[in-house]
Short mmCIF file of C-alpha atoms in Angstrom, two decimals:
data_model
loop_
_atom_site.label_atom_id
_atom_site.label_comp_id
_atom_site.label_asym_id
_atom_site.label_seq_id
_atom_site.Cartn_x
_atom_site.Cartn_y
_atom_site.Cartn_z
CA UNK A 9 76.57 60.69 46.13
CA UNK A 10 72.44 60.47 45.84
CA UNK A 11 70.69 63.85 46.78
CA UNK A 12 69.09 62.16 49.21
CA UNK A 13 72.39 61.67 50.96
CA UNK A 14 73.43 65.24 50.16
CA UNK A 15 69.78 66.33 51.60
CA UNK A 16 70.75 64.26 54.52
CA UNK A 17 74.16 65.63 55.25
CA UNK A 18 72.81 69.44 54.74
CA UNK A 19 69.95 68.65 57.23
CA UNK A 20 72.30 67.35 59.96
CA UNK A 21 74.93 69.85 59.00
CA UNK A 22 72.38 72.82 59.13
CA UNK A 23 71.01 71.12 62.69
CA UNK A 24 74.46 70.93 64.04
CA UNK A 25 74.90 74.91 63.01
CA UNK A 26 71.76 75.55 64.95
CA UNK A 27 73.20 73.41 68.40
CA UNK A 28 76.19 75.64 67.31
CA UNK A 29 74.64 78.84 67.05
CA UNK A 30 72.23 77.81 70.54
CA UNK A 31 75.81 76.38 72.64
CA UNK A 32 77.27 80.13 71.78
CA UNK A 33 74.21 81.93 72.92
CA UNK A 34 73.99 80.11 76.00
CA UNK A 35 77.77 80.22 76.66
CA UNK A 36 77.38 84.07 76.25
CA UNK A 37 75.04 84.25 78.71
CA UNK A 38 76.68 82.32 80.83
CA UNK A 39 79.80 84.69 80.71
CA UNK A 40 77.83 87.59 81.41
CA UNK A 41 76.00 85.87 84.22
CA UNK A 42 79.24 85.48 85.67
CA UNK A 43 80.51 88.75 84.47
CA UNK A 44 77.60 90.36 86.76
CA UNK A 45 78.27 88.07 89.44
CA UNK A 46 81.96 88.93 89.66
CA UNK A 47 80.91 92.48 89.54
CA UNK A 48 78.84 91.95 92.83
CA UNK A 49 81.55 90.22 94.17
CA UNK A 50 84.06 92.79 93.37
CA UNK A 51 81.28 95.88 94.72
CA UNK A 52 80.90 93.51 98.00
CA UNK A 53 84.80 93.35 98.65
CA UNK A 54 85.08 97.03 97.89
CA UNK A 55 82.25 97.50 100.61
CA UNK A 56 83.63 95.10 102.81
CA UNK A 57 87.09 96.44 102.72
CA UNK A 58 85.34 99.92 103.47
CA UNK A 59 84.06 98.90 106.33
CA UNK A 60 87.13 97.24 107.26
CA UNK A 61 88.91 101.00 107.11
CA UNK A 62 86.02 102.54 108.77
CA UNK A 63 86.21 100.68 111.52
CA UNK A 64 90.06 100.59 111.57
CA UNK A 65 89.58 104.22 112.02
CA UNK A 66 86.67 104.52 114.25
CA UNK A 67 89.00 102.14 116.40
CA UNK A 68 92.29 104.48 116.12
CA UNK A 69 89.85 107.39 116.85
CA UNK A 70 88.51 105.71 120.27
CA UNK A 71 92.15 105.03 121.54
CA UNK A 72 92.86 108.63 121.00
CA UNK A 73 89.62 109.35 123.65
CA UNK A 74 90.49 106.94 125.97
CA UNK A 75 94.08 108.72 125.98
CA UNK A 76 92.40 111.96 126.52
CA UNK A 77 90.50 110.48 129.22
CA UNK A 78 93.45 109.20 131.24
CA UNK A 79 95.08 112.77 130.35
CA UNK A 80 92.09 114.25 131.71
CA UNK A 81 91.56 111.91 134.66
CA UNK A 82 95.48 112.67 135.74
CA UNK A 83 94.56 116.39 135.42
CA UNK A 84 91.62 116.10 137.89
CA UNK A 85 94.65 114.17 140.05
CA UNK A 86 96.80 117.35 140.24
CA UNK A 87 99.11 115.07 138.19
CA UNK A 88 99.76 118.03 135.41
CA UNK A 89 102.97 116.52 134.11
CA UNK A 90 101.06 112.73 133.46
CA UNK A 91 98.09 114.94 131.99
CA UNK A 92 100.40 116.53 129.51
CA UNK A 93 102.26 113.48 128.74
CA UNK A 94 99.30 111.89 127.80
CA UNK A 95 97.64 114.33 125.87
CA UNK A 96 100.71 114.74 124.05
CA UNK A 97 100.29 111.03 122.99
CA UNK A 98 96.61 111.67 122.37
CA UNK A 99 97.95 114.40 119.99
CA UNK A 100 100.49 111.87 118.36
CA UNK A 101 97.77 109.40 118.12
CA UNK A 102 95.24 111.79 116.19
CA UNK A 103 97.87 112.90 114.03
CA UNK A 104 98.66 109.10 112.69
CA UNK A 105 95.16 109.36 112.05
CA UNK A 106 94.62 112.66 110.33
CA UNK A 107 97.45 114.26 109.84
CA UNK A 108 95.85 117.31 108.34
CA UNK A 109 95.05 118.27 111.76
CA UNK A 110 91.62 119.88 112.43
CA UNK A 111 88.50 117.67 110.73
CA UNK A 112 85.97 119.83 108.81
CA UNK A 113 83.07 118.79 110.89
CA UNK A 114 80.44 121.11 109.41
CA UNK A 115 78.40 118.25 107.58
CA UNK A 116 81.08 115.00 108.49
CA UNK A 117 80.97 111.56 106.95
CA UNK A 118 81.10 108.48 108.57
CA UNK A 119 85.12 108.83 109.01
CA UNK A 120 85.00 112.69 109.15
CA UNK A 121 82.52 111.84 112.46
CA UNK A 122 85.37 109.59 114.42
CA UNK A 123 88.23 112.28 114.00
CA UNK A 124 85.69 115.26 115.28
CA UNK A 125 84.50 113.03 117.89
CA UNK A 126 88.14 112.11 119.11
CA UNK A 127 89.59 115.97 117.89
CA UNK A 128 87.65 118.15 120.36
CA UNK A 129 88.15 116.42 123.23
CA UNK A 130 91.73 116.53 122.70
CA UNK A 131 91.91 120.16 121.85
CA UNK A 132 89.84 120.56 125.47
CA UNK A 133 92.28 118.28 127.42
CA UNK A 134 95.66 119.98 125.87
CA UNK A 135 94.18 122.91 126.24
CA UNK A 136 93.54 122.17 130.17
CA UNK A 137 97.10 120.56 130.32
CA UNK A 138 99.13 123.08 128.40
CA UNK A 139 97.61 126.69 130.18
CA UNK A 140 96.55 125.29 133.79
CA UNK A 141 96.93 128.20 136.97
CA UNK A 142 98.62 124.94 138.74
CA UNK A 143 101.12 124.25 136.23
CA UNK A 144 103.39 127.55 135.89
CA UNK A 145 106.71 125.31 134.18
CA UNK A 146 104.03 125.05 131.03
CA UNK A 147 102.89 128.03 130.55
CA UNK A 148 105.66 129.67 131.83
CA UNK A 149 107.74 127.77 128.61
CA UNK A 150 104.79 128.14 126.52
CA UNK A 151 104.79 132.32 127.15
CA UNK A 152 101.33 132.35 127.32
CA UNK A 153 99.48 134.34 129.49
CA UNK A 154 95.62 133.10 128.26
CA UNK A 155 94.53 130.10 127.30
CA UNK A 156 95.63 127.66 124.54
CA UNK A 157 93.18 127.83 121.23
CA UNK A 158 94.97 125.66 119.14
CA UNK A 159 98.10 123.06 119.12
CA UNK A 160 99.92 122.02 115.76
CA UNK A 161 103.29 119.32 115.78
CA UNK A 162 105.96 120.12 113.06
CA UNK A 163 105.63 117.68 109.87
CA UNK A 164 108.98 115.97 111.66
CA UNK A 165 106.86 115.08 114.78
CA UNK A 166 109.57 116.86 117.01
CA UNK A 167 108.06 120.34 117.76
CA UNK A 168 104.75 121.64 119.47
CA UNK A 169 103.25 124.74 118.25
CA UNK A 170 100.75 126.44 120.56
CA UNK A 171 98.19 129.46 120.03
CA UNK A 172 96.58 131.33 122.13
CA UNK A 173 94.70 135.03 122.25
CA UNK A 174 98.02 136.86 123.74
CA UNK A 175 100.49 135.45 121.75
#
């Protein structure tokens, strides 16, 4: 072949290493622009499905008020047996929820908030329910003689615990 050929083919070979080279730098940076935008994706979902759990809970944690309202409302009724009942379902409801029992509300994140906000009022309307002067059958079965501090349910779900100053 004539070096001017050979010149020829080097030249176009050497350009076509250079497309090369530029095709595999701009591919890379393609793939990492799509590296980072699957990483925002993947951050998004994980915030989205956050929220989704937050709000699942916040949810869960507002049916176990409106319980304790109806329990309380039925109270306030001189219905004593209803008002039990229904806490008692309030209590079942908070336990799904946090089955740990009492929420450390001393500084409480966004979930901690919903099961203090639904846990106090539940402790206040069991407490009314369980040791009431116009309900003698519970406290008479409970043996207490003051009022109810604190209520726990067996890991089974079939017992009721109660505490109280006397007992």
């Amino acid at each position: 072949f004539p070096s001017h050929d050979i010149k020829q083919a080097d030249a176009a070979v050497a350009a076509a290493e250079k497309r090369v080279e530029a095709a595999q730098g701009e591919s890379e940076e393609i793939r990492l622009a799509a590296q980072r935008n699957l990483d925002a994706a993947e951050r998004k979902q994980a915030e989205a499905d956050r929220q989704v759990r937050l709000a699942s809970d916040r949810l869960a944690a507002t049916n176990v008020q409106i319980t304790v309202l109806n329990s309380q409302a039925a109270y306030r009724n001189n219905d004593t047996l209803q008002a039990m009942i229904l806490g008692l379902q309030a209590g079942e409801q908070y336990k799904a929820l946090d089955p740990k029992g009492k929420p450390d509300c001393g500084k409480p994140d966004e979930k901690t908030q919903s099961l203090c906000d639904a846990y106090y009022p539940l402790m206040a309307a069991l407490q009314q329910t369980l040791y009431s002067p116009t309900n003698g059958l519970t406290t008479n079965s409970l043996q207490h003689q003051s009022a109810v501090l604190s209520v726990s349910w067996s890991p089974d779900g079939e017992t009721i615990a109660t505490g109280s100053s006397d007992n």
